[in-house]
Each structure stands twice: as structure tokens, then as C-alpha cells.
XYZ file of C-alpha atoms in Angstrom:
394
model
C 80.989 -37.768 61.889
C 79.757 -38.056 65.475
C 78.798 -34.373 65.472
C 76.831 -34.778 62.255
C 75.061 -37.826 63.685
C 74.212 -35.950 66.877
C 72.980 -32.916 64.978
C 70.716 -35.075 62.836
C 68.801 -36.031 65.970
C 67.155 -32.596 66.001
C 64.546 -34.140 63.727
C 63.370 -36.207 66.673
C 62.842 -33.089 68.790
C 60.471 -31.279 66.454
C 59.286 -31.607 62.888
C 60.153 -27.935 62.409
C 63.842 -28.843 62.390
C 65.656 -29.945 59.259
C 67.609 -33.223 59.521
C 71.263 -32.593 58.800
C 71.823 -35.878 56.993
C 70.332 -37.151 53.768
C 68.819 -40.616 53.740
C 66.746 -41.588 50.717
C 66.302 -44.619 48.531
C 68.133 -44.670 45.217
C 64.873 -44.732 43.268
C 63.247 -41.924 45.262
C 62.636 -38.671 43.396
C 65.016 -35.930 44.593
C 62.229 -33.347 44.421
C 62.370 -29.807 43.085
C 64.695 -27.008 44.183
C 63.895 -23.468 43.114
C 60.762 -21.313 43.076
C 57.193 -22.366 42.363
C 54.916 -19.571 41.162
C 51.272 -20.305 41.960
C 48.186 -18.319 40.948
C 45.078 -19.239 42.928
C 42.331 -18.233 40.510
C 38.939 -19.245 41.892
C 36.834 -21.980 43.473
C 33.355 -23.396 42.898
C 31.080 -25.999 44.466
C 30.303 -24.414 47.841
C 26.772 -25.026 49.101
C 26.253 -21.679 50.813
C 27.822 -18.236 50.997
C 30.842 -18.160 53.293
C 34.004 -16.209 54.050
C 36.574 -18.313 52.211
C 40.352 -18.467 51.850
C 43.005 -20.988 50.794
C 46.400 -21.938 52.107
C 49.219 -23.488 50.079
C 51.606 -26.052 51.524
C 54.615 -27.882 50.100
C 56.503 -30.844 51.491
C 59.941 -30.032 52.808
C 62.272 -32.672 54.282
C 59.408 -35.067 54.909
C 56.679 -32.799 56.299
C 54.292 -30.185 54.925
C 54.879 -26.500 55.569
C 52.322 -23.713 55.122
C 53.815 -21.357 52.521
C 51.045 -19.004 51.410
C 47.555 -17.774 52.255
C 45.026 -15.962 50.082
C 42.904 -13.097 51.334
C 39.478 -13.906 52.776
C 36.796 -13.606 50.097
C 33.635 -12.630 51.960
C 30.034 -13.841 51.591
C 30.320 -15.862 48.404
C 29.913 -19.335 46.927
C 32.350 -18.577 44.077
C 35.468 -16.795 45.386
C 37.751 -15.203 42.772
C 41.096 -14.574 44.424
C 43.391 -14.354 41.369
C 46.405 -13.981 43.649
C 49.941 -15.018 42.734
C 52.514 -16.371 45.188
C 56.189 -17.288 44.894
C 57.066 -20.328 46.980
C 60.618 -21.519 47.572
C 61.044 -25.265 47.150
C 63.680 -27.318 48.961
C 63.368 -30.832 47.578
C 59.572 -30.594 47.308
C 57.454 -33.130 45.435
C 53.885 -32.117 46.334
C 51.820 -28.932 46.420
C 48.868 -29.163 48.791
C 45.970 -26.712 48.882
C 43.496 -26.376 51.736
C 40.292 -24.338 51.555
C 38.854 -22.841 54.764
C 35.795 -20.994 55.967
C 36.946 -18.076 58.119
C 35.595 -18.046 61.677
C 35.003 -14.548 63.019
C 33.547 -15.719 66.331
C 36.264 -14.701 68.806
C 35.122 -17.376 71.265
C 35.923 -20.062 68.687
C 38.837 -18.515 66.831
C 41.584 -20.636 68.364
C 42.025 -24.116 69.704
C 43.788 -24.851 72.963
C 47.154 -25.068 71.164
C 46.652 -21.628 69.626
C 46.030 -22.818 66.067
C 43.225 -21.520 63.901
C 39.815 -23.099 64.398
C 38.601 -22.039 60.940
C 36.521 -24.746 59.273
C 38.316 -26.895 56.704
C 36.101 -27.089 53.610
C 38.338 -29.138 51.345
C 41.842 -30.422 50.764
C 43.651 -31.527 47.625
C 47.119 -31.791 46.162
C 49.181 -31.724 42.982
C 52.304 -33.768 42.348
C 55.175 -31.546 41.251
C 56.397 -33.438 38.219
C 59.786 -32.154 37.000
C 59.031 -33.293 33.449
C 55.784 -31.306 33.311
C 57.187 -28.167 34.917
C 60.575 -28.035 33.216
C 59.457 -25.847 30.273
C 58.888 -22.929 32.704
C 55.501 -22.057 31.166
C 52.322 -21.623 33.181
C 50.435 -24.883 33.687
C 46.716 -24.575 34.411
C 45.118 -27.205 36.655
C 41.908 -27.883 38.572
C 41.996 -29.575 41.970
C 38.911 -31.558 42.950
C 38.056 -31.652 46.675
C 34.941 -33.832 46.914
C 32.745 -31.490 44.921
C 34.748 -28.318 45.492
C 36.975 -27.342 42.578
C 39.886 -24.908 42.868
C 41.531 -23.526 39.739
C 45.301 -22.957 39.848
C 48.141 -22.045 37.543
C 51.689 -23.112 38.395
C 55.092 -22.294 36.932
C 58.484 -23.481 38.121
C 61.854 -21.705 38.054
C 64.727 -24.114 38.686
C 67.609 -23.359 41.012
C 69.902 -22.780 38.016
C 67.867 -19.632 37.310
C 66.678 -18.731 40.820
C 70.276 -18.808 42.099
C 71.381 -16.023 39.827
C 72.135 -12.707 41.494
C 71.679 -10.177 38.738
C 73.059 -6.653 39.309
C 70.539 -3.938 38.562
C 70.990 -1.987 35.360
C 69.625 1.097 37.140
C 72.002 2.140 39.893
C 69.446 4.658 41.143
C 67.284 1.974 42.752
C 67.937 -0.303 45.725
C 67.117 -3.793 44.425
C 70.109 -5.443 42.774
C 72.423 -2.614 43.875
C 75.411 -3.180 46.158
C 74.501 -2.502 49.769
C 77.483 -0.187 50.268
C 76.326 1.943 47.325
C 72.823 2.243 48.791
C 73.956 3.174 52.305
C 76.456 5.726 50.969
C 73.777 7.324 48.800
C 71.307 7.416 51.711
C 74.004 8.449 54.209
C 72.782 5.689 56.490
C 74.268 2.675 58.218
C 71.381 0.361 57.311
C 69.423 0.647 54.030
C 66.122 2.503 54.311
C 64.207 -0.452 52.852
C 65.477 -2.758 55.600
C 64.625 -0.301 58.360
C 61.149 0.415 56.964
C 60.202 -3.236 56.499
C 61.468 -4.234 59.947
C 59.641 -1.332 61.570
C 56.334 -2.263 59.941
C 56.695 -5.962 60.768
C 57.498 -5.170 64.397
C 54.483 -2.864 64.488
C 51.901 -5.430 63.403
C 53.476 -8.703 62.303
C 55.252 -10.112 65.334
C 52.337 -12.387 66.209
C 51.511 -13.362 62.622
C 51.691 -17.162 62.357
C 54.486 -18.115 59.962
C 55.851 -14.593 59.519
C 58.714 -14.751 56.961
C 57.775 -18.349 56.096
C 54.351 -17.621 54.564
C 54.584 -15.915 51.167
C 52.904 -12.607 50.464
C 50.942 -11.842 47.291
C 53.441 -11.442 44.437
C 51.769 -8.342 42.979
C 51.963 -6.571 46.354
C 55.647 -7.453 46.689
C 56.388 -6.177 43.188
C 54.475 -2.946 43.914
C 56.561 -2.354 47.044
C 59.749 -3.203 45.158
C 58.913 -0.601 42.511
C 58.053 2.010 45.160
C 61.351 1.527 46.992
C 63.302 1.582 43.720
C 61.931 5.007 42.762
C 62.134 6.334 46.337
C 58.359 6.783 46.559
C 57.607 9.061 49.503
C 54.273 7.305 50.039
C 55.842 3.871 50.528
C 55.068 3.879 54.271
C 51.396 4.504 53.478
C 51.424 1.638 50.967
C 52.974 -0.667 53.547
C 50.391 0.158 56.199
C 47.629 -0.956 53.828
C 49.248 -4.221 52.724
C 49.240 -7.694 54.218
C 52.253 -7.985 56.498
C 53.431 -11.135 54.677
C 53.961 -9.030 51.539
C 56.248 -6.721 53.536
C 58.188 -9.702 54.879
C 58.435 -11.023 51.315
C 59.761 -7.678 50.082
C 62.511 -7.719 52.704
C 63.527 -11.269 51.770
C 63.469 -10.350 48.081
C 65.795 -7.400 48.726
C 68.422 -9.645 50.305
C 67.936 -12.327 47.654
C 68.494 -9.853 44.824
C 71.657 -8.283 46.217
C 74.371 -8.702 43.553
C 76.488 -10.284 46.285
C 75.160 -12.033 49.416
C 75.254 -10.150 52.706
C 77.992 -12.521 53.944
C 79.922 -11.874 50.663
C 81.283 -14.331 48.112
C 84.804 -13.837 49.473
C 84.042 -15.035 52.991
C 81.387 -17.650 52.177
C 83.849 -20.614 52.061
C 85.378 -19.461 55.360
C 81.996 -19.350 57.122
C 81.216 -22.838 55.785
C 84.526 -24.118 57.164
C 84.149 -22.285 60.478
C 80.714 -23.708 61.247
C 82.089 -27.229 60.775
C 84.710 -26.838 63.540
C 84.107 -29.176 66.480
C 85.993 -27.182 69.132
C 83.498 -24.604 70.507
C 86.224 -22.106 71.449
C 87.880 -22.310 68.040
C 84.482 -22.086 66.334
C 83.482 -18.962 68.273
C 86.787 -17.250 67.587
C 86.642 -18.103 63.889
C 82.994 -17.150 63.357
C 83.215 -13.828 65.200
C 86.445 -12.837 63.484
C 84.842 -13.575 60.134
C 81.775 -11.565 61.062
C 83.902 -8.568 62.029
C 85.748 -8.867 58.719
C 82.609 -8.128 56.701
C 82.351 -4.701 55.038
C 80.843 -2.144 57.415
C 77.503 -1.785 55.598
C 77.077 -5.577 55.466
C 78.014 -6.003 59.122
C 75.736 -3.309 60.509
C 72.821 -4.391 58.342
C 73.238 -7.990 59.462
C 73.384 -6.994 63.145
C 70.244 -4.889 62.703
C 68.428 -7.821 61.060
C 69.765 -10.276 63.649
C 68.419 -8.166 66.492
C 65.013 -8.098 64.778
C 64.906 -11.855 64.143
C 65.660 -12.551 67.787
C 62.673 -10.405 68.763
C 60.518 -12.346 66.297
C 61.609 -15.623 67.895
C 60.649 -14.311 71.328
C 57.031 -14.569 70.106
C 57.500 -18.186 68.992
C 54.605 -19.478 71.075
C 52.287 -17.291 68.986
C 53.951 -16.928 65.571
C 55.426 -20.466 65.479
C 58.763 -19.100 64.235
C 61.661 -20.427 66.277
C 65.295 -19.414 65.799
C 65.750 -22.569 63.740
C 62.768 -21.770 61.531
C 64.069 -18.241 60.942
C 67.543 -19.584 60.146
C 65.971 -21.975 57.643
C 64.194 -19.084 55.915
C 67.016 -16.531 55.965
C 70.178 -18.676 55.902
C 70.233 -19.379 52.148
C 69.045 -15.826 51.391
C 71.891 -14.181 53.331
C 74.650 -16.645 52.464
C 73.797 -18.169 49.104
C 76.801 -17.319 46.902
C 76.621 -15.738 43.484
C 76.337 -18.258 40.686
C 80.021 -17.989 39.761
C 81.016 -18.788 43.349
C 78.628 -21.691 43.881
C 80.151 -25.042 44.682
C 77.350 -26.863 42.901
C 78.423 -29.153 40.057
C 77.690 -27.702 36.630
C 76.922 -31.072 35.011
C 73.128 -31.483 34.858
C 73.418 -35.165 33.919
C 73.847 -36.154 37.590
C 70.647 -34.986 39.325
C 71.046 -37.072 42.479
C 74.573 -35.822 43.122
C 73.487 -32.251 42.485
C 70.606 -32.605 44.893
C 72.817 -33.984 47.640
C 75.394 -31.248 47.128
C 72.708 -28.567 47.058
C 71.019 -29.908 50.205
C 74.260 -30.006 52.160
C 75.116 -26.490 51.018
C 71.715 -25.175 52.126
C 72.056 -26.903 55.491
C 75.466 -25.302 56.007
C 73.976 -21.877 55.264
C 71.186 -22.502 57.774
C 73.672 -23.587 60.434
C 75.791 -20.450 60.037
C 72.842 -18.127 60.620
C 71.495 -20.281 63.434
C 74.873 -20.033 65.174
C 74.712 -16.242 65.258
C 71.043 -16.248 66.252
C 71.874 -18.421 69.259
C 74.701 -16.209 70.521
C 73.615 -14.559 73.755
C 75.633 -11.339 73.455
C 75.349 -9.400 70.211
C 76.496 -5.775 69.832
C 73.886 -3.060 69.397
C 73.090 -2.510 65.697
C 73.945 1.208 65.929
C 77.366 0.712 67.549
C 80.360 2.107 65.732
C 82.387 -0.542 63.972
C 85.502 0.245 65.992
C 83.704 -0.364 69.300
C 81.919 -3.585 68.388
C 82.853 -6.146 71.028
C 81.536 -9.646 71.512
C 81.426 -11.276 74.924
C 79.816 -14.703 74.848
C 80.066 -17.429 77.428
C 81.395 -20.724 76.186
């Protein structure tokens, strides 16, 4: 209990950290958990031609987080983006949209704290009403921003559906196919899709603000998914021409659609128990032994990804992605169990209890990944399994 209380104090250090305890009033809405699909159609009401774009934010654990960004529509008073985004919700109640004029003057591009100095043209928001969104059909809406109107369509997929890990019917692809099957077919230690995405992100996305947190355009992600599934030889050319957030989204989607999480259903309860140990020596021994017990393809792929995420965090001052932020993004994706293994109650008549259980489960998944991200000594991703040794200082 003391450890949980101490850990919850991370919220006081930075708003980018998730509090590890839940404290809400009984009559407070639990918010939505799942995926919100948003199409940003167009905007009207601008007085003069400008270079315009929008960002989408949702509230998460008490603060707003930037989740998506449209392309810049140049020299227009009526931008038509028509771009779709998939945004993961963790107890969210509000969707906020901000419309900006892009500043291309390099002398004015950034403020002293490194944030964008683009001109804010308007800001509005939509309450995410569970009753309205529960039918899972597209809902069209117009957001008024003091004369500027932005047209949106939104659709919600609840966690009961977004949790499902569905094996692919086509075993020739890579999405929805067991990672061991893919690596054996490719005769590789790490799937080609993982290596390609990481390589492209490290080439031009390491300083992208919110990399892995900001969603890419859904159509771009689906195009990349299809290209990887059919082993398109031109996939590297496609990637070089796409927004780097779409590539990051494709990598996350690959891990999310694995028929079994990277940390496996079998070991998931053990990782959850290991991270809760209070003795640091016992925790390290338990967590590392569990890690080494993973199947070889899972282990080597995780170590490869871990090495990459640490390099991303080294650019935190620019990309705003700390180890904790990265753990928040990837933890549930890498550890979230298959539906049959989930500890979530199946009775939908108790929404508050389900929300609490779900939140605690997500936080545990984040903590597990954060633990490994914070380890100082990690074996090289290309080491042979037999020679993998850990040597961390306690």
C-alpha cells in the first residue's frame, strides 16, 4: 500500500505521468475505453487564405493529450482534409480540436520551450457521450469556433471489440500471424516489418514531437499494412513518401494485431505479479527470468524494439517522449492479453467496476514495460539466445 501511494506521487512530478491510483466521485462518468475513429472533413469561415491544419486531443487521466494531426492544407480559406484517424481512449470524455495556421518563418517557428509557434485560429470540443456513440455508426458533427466551422465524423469501438486479437485467415501475410511463423518464414530473428518501420522512424522520426503517441492517417496505415501483407517489394519507397506517424502507427498496429501478445498469454499473469514485488532484488530476478522464458522470436523482437525505444527517449527534449510516455503507449499493446485470458469481468451491468479493473490492468502493463525500459544493461538485440546475459546494478 505504501509503494502504491508513493508511486501515485509521480503525477506531481509531471502531467505526462499517469497516476497509479484511481480517485473519482461516485457520480463521475468513467469515460470511454477503446478506439475513437475520427474523420476530419473540412473547415470554413477563414477570412484569408492560409496554410491550415488541425490537431486532435483527448483527455486522459485528467489532462489533454495531442493524438493526431492533419496534413497542412496550403493557401486556402476552405481546407478539405478528409483524413481519418484512429485514437486510443483511456477513460476519455472529451475530444478537442484545434485549428492552426502553419508558420514557415524559421525565425518564428519555435518558442523558447521548443513548442510550435504556429498561430491558433480556433479551438472547440465534443463531449464523448457513451449513449450517442454506443451504436458504433458514424456520427457527423460540426464544431463551431467563433465563426470557424470544422466538420467531423466520429465512430467509437468499445474495448470489448478493440481487445480482440483475431488470428489472420491468410497465413501468408504478417498481420494477425504468430510472430514465430513470420520469423521462420523470413528466416530472420526479428520480423521484416518491425525492422523496416524502426529503420524509417530512426531515419527521420526521432525528433518528431509525439512520435508513437500522435496517430497517423488511417488510410496510410492500411495501405502499409496491405503492402507488408503481400510482401510488396516497393514498401520501402511507400514508407519514404508517407508521414512518419503513419509508419509508427503501422508498427503499433502490427503488435496490436498479433494473435497473442508479445509477452504471451501464458506469462502475462506472472509479469503482473512480478512487477508488484516490493523487494528490488526479488523483482529483478523474477522479471529477468520471465523475460528469458519468452519464446526466442518474441524475446529477440522485444529486445530489438526496447533498444529502439530507448534511443527515442534520448531525444525527449525534442520529441517530448519520455520512457514513461513510451511505456504508456506500448505497454498495453505488448502485454494486453487475448480476450479469453483477460481478467476483466464479463458482466457489462457493472460499468464502474469494469472501469476500475481495466484501469488497474492497463497501469500494470505500463509498469512492466517501464521497468524494462529503465534497466541500464540490456543485451544486444542480435545476441544469440544462449549468450544473453543481464548485469544490472541494484
